[in-house]
Tab-separated table of C-alpha atoms in Angstrom:
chain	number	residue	atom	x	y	z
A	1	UNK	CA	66.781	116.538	130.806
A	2	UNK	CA	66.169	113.862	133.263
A	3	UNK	CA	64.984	110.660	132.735
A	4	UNK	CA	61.730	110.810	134.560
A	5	UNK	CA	61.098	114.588	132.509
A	6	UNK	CA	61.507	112.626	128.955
A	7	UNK	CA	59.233	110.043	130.153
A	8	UNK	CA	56.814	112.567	130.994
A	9	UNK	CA	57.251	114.431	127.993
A	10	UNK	CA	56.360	111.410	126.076
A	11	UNK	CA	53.550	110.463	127.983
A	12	UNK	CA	52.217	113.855	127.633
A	13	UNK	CA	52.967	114.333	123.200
A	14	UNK	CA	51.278	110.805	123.759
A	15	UNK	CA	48.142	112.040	125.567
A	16	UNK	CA	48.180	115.158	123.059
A	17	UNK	CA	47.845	113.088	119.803
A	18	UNK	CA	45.519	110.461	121.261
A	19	UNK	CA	43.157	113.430	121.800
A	20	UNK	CA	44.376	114.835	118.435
A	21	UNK	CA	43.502	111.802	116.954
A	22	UNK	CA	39.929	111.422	118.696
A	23	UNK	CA	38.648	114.640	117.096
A	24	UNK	CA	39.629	114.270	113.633
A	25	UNK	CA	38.177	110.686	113.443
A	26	UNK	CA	35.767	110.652	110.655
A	27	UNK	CA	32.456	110.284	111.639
A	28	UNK	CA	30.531	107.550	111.202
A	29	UNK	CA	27.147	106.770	109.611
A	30	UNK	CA	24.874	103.650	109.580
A	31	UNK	CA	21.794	103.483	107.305
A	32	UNK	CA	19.312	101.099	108.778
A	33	UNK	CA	16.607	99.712	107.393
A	34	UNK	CA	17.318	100.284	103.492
A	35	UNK	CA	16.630	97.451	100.869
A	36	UNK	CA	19.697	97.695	99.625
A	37	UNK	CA	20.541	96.936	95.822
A	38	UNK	CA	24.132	95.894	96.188
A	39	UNK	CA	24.530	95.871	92.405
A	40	UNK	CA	27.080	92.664	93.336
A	41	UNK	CA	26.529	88.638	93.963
A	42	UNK	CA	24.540	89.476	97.171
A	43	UNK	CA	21.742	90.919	95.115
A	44	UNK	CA	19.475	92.884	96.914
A	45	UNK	CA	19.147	92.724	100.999
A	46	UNK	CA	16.071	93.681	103.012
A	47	UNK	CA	16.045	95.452	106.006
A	48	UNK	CA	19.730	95.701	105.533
A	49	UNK	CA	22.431	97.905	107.229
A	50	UNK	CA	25.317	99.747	105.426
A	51	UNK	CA	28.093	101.048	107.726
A	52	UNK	CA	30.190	104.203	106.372
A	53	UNK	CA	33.610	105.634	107.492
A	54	UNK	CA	36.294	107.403	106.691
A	55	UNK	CA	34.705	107.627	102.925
A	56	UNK	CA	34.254	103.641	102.501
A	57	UNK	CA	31.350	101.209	103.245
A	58	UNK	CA	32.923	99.535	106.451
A	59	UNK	CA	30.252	97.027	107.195
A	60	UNK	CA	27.190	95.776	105.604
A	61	UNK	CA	24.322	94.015	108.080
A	62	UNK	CA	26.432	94.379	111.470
A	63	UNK	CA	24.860	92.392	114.282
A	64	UNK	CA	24.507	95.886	116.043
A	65	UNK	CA	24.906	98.602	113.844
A	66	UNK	CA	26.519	101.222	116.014
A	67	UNK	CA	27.805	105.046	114.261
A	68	UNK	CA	27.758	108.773	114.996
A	69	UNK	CA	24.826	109.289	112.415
A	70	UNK	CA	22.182	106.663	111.951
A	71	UNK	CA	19.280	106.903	109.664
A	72	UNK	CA	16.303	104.564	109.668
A	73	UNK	CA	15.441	104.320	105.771
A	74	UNK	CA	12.061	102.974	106.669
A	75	UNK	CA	12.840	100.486	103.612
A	76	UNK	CA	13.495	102.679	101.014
A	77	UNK	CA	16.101	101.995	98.214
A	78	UNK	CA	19.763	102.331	98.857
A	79	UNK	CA	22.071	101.754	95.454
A	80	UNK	CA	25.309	103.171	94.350
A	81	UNK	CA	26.021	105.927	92.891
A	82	UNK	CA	25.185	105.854	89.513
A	83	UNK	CA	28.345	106.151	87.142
A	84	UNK	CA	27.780	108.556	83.616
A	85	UNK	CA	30.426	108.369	81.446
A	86	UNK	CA	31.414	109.897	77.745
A	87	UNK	CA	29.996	112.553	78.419
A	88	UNK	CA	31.207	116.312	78.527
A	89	UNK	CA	30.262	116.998	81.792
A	90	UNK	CA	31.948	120.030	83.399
A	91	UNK	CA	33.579	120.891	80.030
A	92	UNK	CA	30.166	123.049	78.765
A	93	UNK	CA	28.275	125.351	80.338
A	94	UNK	CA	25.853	126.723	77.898
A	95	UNK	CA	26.052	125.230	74.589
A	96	UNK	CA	24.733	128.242	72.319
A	97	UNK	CA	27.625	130.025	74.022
A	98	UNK	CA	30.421	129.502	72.045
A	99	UNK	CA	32.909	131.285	74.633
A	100	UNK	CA	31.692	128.840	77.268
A	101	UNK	CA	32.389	125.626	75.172
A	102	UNK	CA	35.598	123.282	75.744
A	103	UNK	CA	34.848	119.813	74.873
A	104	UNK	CA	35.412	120.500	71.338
A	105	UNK	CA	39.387	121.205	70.226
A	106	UNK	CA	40.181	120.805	66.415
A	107	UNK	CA	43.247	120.604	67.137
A	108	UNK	CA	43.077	117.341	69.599
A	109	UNK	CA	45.436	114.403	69.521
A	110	UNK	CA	46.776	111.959	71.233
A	111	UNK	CA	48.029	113.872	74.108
A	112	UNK	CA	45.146	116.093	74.573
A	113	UNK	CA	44.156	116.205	77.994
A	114	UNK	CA	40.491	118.195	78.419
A	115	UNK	CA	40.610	117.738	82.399
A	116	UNK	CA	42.350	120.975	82.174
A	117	UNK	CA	39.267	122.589	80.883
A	118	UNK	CA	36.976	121.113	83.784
A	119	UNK	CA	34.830	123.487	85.618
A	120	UNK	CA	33.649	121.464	88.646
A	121	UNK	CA	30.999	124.640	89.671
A	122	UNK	CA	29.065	124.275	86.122
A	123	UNK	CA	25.448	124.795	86.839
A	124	UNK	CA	25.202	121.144	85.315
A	125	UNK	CA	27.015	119.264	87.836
A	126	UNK	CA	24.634	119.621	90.953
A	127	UNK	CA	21.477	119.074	88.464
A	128	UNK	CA	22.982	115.734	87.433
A	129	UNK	CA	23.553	114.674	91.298
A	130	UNK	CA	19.975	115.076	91.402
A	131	UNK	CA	19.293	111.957	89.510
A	132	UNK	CA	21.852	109.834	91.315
A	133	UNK	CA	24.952	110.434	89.229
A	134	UNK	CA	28.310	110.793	91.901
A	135	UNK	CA	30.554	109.888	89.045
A	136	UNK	CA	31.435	110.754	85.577
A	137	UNK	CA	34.000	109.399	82.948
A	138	UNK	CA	34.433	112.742	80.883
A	139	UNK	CA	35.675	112.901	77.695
A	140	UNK	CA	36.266	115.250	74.960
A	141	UNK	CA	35.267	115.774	71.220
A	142	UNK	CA	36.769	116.717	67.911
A	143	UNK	CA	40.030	116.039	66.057
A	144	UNK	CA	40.573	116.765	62.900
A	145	UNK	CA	41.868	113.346	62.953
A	146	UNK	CA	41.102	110.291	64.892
A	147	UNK	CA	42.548	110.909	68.326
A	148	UNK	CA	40.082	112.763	70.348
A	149	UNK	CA	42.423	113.379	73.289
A	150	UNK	CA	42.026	111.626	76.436
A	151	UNK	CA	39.033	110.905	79.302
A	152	UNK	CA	39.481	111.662	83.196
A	153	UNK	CA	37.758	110.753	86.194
A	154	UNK	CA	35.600	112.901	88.123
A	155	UNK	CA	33.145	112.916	91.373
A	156	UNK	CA	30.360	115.303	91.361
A	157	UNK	CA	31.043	116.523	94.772
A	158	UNK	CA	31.590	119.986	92.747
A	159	UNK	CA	34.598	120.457	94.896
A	160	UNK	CA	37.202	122.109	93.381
A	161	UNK	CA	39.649	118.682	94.286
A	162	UNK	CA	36.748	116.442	92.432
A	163	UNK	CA	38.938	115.309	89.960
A	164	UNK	CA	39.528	111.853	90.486
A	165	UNK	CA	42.152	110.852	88.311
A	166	UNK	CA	42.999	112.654	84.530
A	167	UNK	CA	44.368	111.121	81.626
A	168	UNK	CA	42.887	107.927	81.679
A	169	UNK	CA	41.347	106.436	78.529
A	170	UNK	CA	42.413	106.953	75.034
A	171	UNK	CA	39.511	107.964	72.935
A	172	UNK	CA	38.994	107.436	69.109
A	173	UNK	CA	36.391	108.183	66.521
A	174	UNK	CA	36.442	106.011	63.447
A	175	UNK	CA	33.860	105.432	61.106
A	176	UNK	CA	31.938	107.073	57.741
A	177	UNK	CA	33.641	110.259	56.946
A	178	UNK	CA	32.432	113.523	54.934
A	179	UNK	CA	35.349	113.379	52.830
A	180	UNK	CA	37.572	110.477	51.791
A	181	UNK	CA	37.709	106.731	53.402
A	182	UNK	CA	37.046	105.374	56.339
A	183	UNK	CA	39.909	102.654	55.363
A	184	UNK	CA	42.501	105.708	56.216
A	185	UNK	CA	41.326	106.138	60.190
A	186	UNK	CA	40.906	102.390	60.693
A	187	UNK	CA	44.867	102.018	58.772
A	188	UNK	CA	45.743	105.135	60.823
A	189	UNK	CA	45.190	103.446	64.158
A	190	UNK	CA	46.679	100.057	63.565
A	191	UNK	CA	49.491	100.886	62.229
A	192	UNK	CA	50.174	103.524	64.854
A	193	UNK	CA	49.916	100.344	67.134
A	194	UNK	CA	51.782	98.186	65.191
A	195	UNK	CA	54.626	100.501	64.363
A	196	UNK	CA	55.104	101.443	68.201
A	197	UNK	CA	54.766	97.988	69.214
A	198	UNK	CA	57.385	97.024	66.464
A	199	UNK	CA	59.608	99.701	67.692
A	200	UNK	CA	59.230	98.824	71.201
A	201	UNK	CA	60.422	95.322	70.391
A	202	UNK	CA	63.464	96.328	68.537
A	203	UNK	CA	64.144	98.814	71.330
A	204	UNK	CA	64.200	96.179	73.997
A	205	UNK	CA	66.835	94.127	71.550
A	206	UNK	CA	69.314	96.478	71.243
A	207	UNK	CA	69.425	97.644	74.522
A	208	UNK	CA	72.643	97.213	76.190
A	209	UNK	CA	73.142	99.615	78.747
A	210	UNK	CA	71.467	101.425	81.549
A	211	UNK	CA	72.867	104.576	78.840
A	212	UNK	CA	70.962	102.817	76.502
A	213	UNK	CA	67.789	103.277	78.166
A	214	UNK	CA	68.275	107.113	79.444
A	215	UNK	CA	65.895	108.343	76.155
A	216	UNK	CA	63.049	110.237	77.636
A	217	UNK	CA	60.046	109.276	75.382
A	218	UNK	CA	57.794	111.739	73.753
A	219	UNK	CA	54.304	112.144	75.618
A	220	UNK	CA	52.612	110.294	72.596
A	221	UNK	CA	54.665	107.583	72.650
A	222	UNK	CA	53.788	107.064	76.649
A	223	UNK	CA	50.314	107.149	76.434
A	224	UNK	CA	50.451	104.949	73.025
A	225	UNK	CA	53.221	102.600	75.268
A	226	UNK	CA	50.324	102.502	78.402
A	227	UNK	CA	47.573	101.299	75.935
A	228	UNK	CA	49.767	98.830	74.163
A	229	UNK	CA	50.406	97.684	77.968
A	230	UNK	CA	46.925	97.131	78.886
A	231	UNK	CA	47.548	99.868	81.284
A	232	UNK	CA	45.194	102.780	79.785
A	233	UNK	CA	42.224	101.241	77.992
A	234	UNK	CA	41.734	102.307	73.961
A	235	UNK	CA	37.883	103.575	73.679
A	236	UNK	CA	36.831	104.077	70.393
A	237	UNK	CA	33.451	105.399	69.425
A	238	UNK	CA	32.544	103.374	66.304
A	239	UNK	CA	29.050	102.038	64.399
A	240	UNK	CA	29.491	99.708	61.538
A	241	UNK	CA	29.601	95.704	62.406
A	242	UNK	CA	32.483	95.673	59.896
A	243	UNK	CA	34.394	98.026	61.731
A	244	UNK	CA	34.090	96.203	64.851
A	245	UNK	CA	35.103	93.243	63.463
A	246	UNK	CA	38.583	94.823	62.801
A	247	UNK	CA	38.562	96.302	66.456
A	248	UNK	CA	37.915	93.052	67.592
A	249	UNK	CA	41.262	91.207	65.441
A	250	UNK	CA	43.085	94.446	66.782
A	251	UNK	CA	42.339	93.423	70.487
A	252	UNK	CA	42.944	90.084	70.171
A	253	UNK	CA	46.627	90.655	68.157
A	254	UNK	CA	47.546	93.225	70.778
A	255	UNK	CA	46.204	92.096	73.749
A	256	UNK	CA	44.920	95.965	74.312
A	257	UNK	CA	41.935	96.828	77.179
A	258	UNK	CA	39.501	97.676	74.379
A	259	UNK	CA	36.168	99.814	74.769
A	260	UNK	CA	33.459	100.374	72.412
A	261	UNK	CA	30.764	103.533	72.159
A	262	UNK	CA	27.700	103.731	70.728
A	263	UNK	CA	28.253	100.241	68.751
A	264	UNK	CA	25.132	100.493	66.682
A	265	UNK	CA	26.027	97.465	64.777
A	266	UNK	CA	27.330	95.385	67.853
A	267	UNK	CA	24.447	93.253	67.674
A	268	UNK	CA	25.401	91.448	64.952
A	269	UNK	CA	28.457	90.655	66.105
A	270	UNK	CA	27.646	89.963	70.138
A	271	UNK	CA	28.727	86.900	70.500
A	272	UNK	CA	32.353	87.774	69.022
A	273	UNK	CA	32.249	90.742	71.335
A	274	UNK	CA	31.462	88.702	74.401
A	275	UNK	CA	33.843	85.748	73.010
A	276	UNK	CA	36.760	88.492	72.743
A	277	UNK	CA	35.715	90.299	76.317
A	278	UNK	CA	35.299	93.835	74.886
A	279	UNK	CA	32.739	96.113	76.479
A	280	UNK	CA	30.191	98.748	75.035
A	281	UNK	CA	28.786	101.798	75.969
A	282	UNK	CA	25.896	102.420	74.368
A	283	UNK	CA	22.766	104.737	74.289
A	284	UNK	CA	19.913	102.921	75.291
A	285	UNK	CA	17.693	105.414	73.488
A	286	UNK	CA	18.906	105.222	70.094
A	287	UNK	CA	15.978	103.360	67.855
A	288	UNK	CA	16.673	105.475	64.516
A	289	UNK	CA	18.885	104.599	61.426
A	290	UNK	CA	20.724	107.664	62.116
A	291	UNK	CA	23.291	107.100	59.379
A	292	UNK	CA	24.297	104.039	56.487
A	293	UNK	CA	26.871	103.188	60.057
A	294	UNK	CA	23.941	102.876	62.761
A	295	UNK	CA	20.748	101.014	60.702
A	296	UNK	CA	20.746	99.057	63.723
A	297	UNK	CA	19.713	101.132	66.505
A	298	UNK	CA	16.984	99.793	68.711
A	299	UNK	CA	15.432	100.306	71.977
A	300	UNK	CA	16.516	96.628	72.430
A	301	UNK	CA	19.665	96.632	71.609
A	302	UNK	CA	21.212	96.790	75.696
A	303	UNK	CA	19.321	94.140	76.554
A	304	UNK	CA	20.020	91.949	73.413
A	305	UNK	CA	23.412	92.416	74.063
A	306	UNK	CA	23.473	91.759	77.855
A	307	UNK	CA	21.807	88.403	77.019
A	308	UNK	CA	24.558	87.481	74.771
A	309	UNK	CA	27.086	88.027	77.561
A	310	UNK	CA	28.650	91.332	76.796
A	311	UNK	CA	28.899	93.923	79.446
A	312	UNK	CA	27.037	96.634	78.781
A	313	UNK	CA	27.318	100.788	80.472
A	314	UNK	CA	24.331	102.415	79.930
A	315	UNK	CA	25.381	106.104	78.720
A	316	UNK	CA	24.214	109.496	77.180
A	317	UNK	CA	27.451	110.007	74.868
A	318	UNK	CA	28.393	113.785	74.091
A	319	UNK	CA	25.479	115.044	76.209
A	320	UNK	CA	26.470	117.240	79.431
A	321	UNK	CA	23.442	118.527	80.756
A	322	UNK	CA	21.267	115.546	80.026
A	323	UNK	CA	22.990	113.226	82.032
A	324	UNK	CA	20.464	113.449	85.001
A	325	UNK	CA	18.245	111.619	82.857
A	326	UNK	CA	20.399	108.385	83.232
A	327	UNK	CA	18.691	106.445	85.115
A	328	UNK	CA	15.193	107.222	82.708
A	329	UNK	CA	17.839	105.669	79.784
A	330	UNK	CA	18.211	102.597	82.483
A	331	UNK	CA	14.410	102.277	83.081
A	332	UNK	CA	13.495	102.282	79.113
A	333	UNK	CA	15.621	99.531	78.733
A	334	UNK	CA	13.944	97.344	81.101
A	335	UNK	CA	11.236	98.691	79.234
A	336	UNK	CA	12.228	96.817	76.297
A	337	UNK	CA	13.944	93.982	77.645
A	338	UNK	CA	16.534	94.101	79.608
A	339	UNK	CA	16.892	92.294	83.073
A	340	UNK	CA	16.520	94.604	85.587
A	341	UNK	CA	19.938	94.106	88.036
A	342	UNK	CA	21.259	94.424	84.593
A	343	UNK	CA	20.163	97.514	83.767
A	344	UNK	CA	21.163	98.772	87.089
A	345	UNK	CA	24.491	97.162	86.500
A	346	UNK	CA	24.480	99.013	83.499
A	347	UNK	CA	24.458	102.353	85.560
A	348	UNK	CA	26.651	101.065	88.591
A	349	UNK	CA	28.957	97.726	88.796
A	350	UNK	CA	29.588	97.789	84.984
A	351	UNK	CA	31.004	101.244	83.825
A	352	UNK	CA	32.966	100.664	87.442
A	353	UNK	CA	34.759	97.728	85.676
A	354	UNK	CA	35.020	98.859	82.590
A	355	UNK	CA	36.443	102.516	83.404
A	356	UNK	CA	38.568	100.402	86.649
A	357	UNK	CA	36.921	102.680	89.474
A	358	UNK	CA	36.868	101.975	92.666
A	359	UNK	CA	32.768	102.252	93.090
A	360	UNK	CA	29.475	100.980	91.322
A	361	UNK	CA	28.989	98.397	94.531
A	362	UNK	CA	27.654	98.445	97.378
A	363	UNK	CA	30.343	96.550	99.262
A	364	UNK	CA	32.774	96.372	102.247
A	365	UNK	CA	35.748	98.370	101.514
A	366	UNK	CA	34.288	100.072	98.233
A	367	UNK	CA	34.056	104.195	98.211
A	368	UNK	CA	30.618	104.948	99.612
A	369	UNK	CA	29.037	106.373	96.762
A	370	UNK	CA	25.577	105.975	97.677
A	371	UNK	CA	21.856	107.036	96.510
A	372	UNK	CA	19.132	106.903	98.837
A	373	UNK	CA	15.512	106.597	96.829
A	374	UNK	CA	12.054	107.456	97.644
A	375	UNK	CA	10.885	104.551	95.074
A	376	UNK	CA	12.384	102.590	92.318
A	377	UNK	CA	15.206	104.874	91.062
A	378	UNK	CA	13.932	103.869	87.394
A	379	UNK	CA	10.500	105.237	87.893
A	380	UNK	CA	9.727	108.915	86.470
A	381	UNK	CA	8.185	109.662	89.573
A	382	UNK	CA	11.431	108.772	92.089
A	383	UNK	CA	13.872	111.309	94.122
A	384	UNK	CA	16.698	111.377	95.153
A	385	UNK	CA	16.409	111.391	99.086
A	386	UNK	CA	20.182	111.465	100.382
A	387	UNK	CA	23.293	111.307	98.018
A	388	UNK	CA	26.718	110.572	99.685
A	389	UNK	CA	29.797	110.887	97.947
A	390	UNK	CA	33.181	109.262	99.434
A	391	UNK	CA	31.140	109.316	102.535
A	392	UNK	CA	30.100	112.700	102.240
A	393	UNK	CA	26.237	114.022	102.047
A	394	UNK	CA	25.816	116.525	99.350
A	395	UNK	CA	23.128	118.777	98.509
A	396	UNK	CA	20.110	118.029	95.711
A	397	UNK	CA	19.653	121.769	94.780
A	398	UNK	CA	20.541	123.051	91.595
A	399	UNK	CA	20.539	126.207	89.742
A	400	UNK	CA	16.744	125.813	88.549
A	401	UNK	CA	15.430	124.801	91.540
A	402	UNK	CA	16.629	128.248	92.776
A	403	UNK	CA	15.440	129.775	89.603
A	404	UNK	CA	11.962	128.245	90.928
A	405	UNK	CA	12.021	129.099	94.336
A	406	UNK	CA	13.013	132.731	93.236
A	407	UNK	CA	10.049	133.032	90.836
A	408	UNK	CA	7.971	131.776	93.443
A	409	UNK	CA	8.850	134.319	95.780
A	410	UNK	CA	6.312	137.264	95.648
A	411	UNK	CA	7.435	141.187	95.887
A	412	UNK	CA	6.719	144.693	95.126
A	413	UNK	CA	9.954	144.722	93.543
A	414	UNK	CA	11.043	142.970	89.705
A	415	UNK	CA	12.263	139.704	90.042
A	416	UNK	CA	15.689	140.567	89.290
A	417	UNK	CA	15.658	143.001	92.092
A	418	UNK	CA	14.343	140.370	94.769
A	419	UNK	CA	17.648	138.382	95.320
């Protein structure tokens, strides 16, 4: 081949994947006119911009805000996604249907991983996109013991690629038990800390050799390795203030990325919480002594404990298919005192840092995970008017608003015969 063909050859492959190139370039979208609720420093902007490409907010208030797609808000609301967590979302499709249940293994422990389980077409995955929800932290229950498997990471694109990342959190249920002490999970879990730590130690000492260090560790002892490490975050679903107050000397011993659910008790103890950085995920709704381990459930409690510095997620624990109802948790607990960017914190920013996802803010270079609002998302009355996820618009309609269009739908034949 002669000079001037390979030069044309290459000019042409060139030409080829420019236009190559061109076409798949994601499209772009600008949403104009929003108030936006950045959920970050910037608070909230009027008449504000938001640039999206390639899945990620590119721009926010361009001088010219230029895109493929551009939608005038006329001023409505723009947040992020709102961000559910323990939950078992995906995991349960009817709950009176034993068959169709797999959040619950007796059998879990510390290696469990539920993500395996996930169905990402359950009927109650587009119903909770309908009240704002693009991203869940799910998590299992059960355990005959105190390991309770681990969480994972999903979107609620319903795609069948929508899990984000599995294996993530270590969870843990301590607390009042049926039978025996609740001294025995609380010893269990420190000394299963203590002893790998110890071991870990000892292991680095008498290492010698790169022969020395050929072992291939059991899956346990990774996952227990990554939370000593900071690298996979302990959560541990616990009530009573004096059980905290270990949690709390366990953090601060092992220097371990500690979070807390439900935390009944945490009040009482909020400043040590905030003092010792440690998280809580709590129900917002809870305002009954539900056992000797939660007398301190109150309607006030997220509030009271986002005043005293600790950062709270605002969650429905253990429910799946009452998740849409979020942001209603959010709204009562403005209700009863707490600051509203909080509260929407609580729902957004917040469960982002605490679960270390990459959304919860509306922000240059974050995923664009965003919720377009016909009023304040808090309010009863409010709707979800556009969703994007990664970029992506997804649909509001979920299995009963078919259910209602169907029954709405008038023929000579039965209903079961019209669709």
């Amino acid at each position: 081949m002669t000079l001037f063909n390979k030069s044309a050859l290459a000019l042409s492959l060139s030409m080829s994947l420019a236009l190559v190139t061109s076409a798949v370039k994601a499209e772009t979208i600008a949403i104009i006119h929003a108030t936006v609720h950045t959920a970050t420093e910037q608070g909230v902007l009027k008449d504000a911009s938001v640039v999206i490409e390639d899945g990620k907010i590119v721009a926010i208030n361009p001088l010219l805000p230029t895109a493929d797609t551009i939608i005038d808000a006329k001023g409505a609301i723009l947040t992020p996604g709102f961000i559910a967590s323990m939950n078992d979302l995906g995991l349960v499709e009817i709950g009176a249907v034993a068959s169709s249940r797999d959040a619950y293994e007796k059998e879990a422990d510390v290696v469990f991983d539920p993500s395996l389980a996930y169905n990402p077409k359950a009927s109650s995955v587009p119903f909770a996109r309908k009240g704002g929800i693009t991203r869940n932290v799910v998590s299992s229950g059960g355990g005959e013991g105190i390991f309770a498997g681990q969480t994972f990471t999903v979107d609620l694109s319903g795609d069948w690629d929508s899990i984000l990342a599995a294996n993530t959190g270590l969870v843990v249920a301590l607390g009042a038990k049926e039978e025996g002490s609740r001294a025995a999970g609380m010893q269990q879990l420190i000394h299963k800390l203590e002893d790998a730590k110890k071991a870990q130690a000892k292991k680095s000492k008498t290492k010698k050799t790169a022969e020395d260090d050929s072992e291939v560790p059991s899956r346990e002892d990774e996952i227990i390795h990554a939370v000593l490490a900071g690298e996979k975050p302990l959560i541990i679903d616990v009530d009573r203030a004096s059980d905290i107050l270990h949690l709390i000397k366990l953090k601060q011993d092992l220097g371990i990325d500690l979070i807390l659910v439900n935390a009944a008790d945490a009040v009482l103890v909020a400043d040590k919480l905030a003092q010792a950085n440690i998280p809580v995920v709590i129900d917002s709704m809870r305002n009954l002594p539900e056992s000797f381990d939660a007398l301190h459930n109150s309607l006030e409690n997220a509030g009271k404990l986002a005043n005293a510095g600790v950062k709270v997620a605002i969650a429905l624990p253990g429910d799946s298919h009452g998740i849409y109802a979020l942001r209603f948790s959010a709204g009562n607990a403005v209700a009863n005192g707490m600051n509203y960017d909080d509260a929407l914190a609580a729902v957004t920013a917040n469960v982002a840092d605490i679960f270390h996802l990459d959304s919860g803010r509306i922000a240059v270079g974050k995923s664009a995970d965003l919720v377009l609002w016909s009023g304040d998302p808090f309010e009863f009355s409010s709707k979800v008017q556009k969703m994007w996820i990664a970029g992506e618009e997804q649909s509001t309609d979920s299995r009963q608003d078919k259910l209602r269009d169907r029954y709405l739908h008038k023929t000579a034949m039965p209903e079961a015969y019209s669709r």
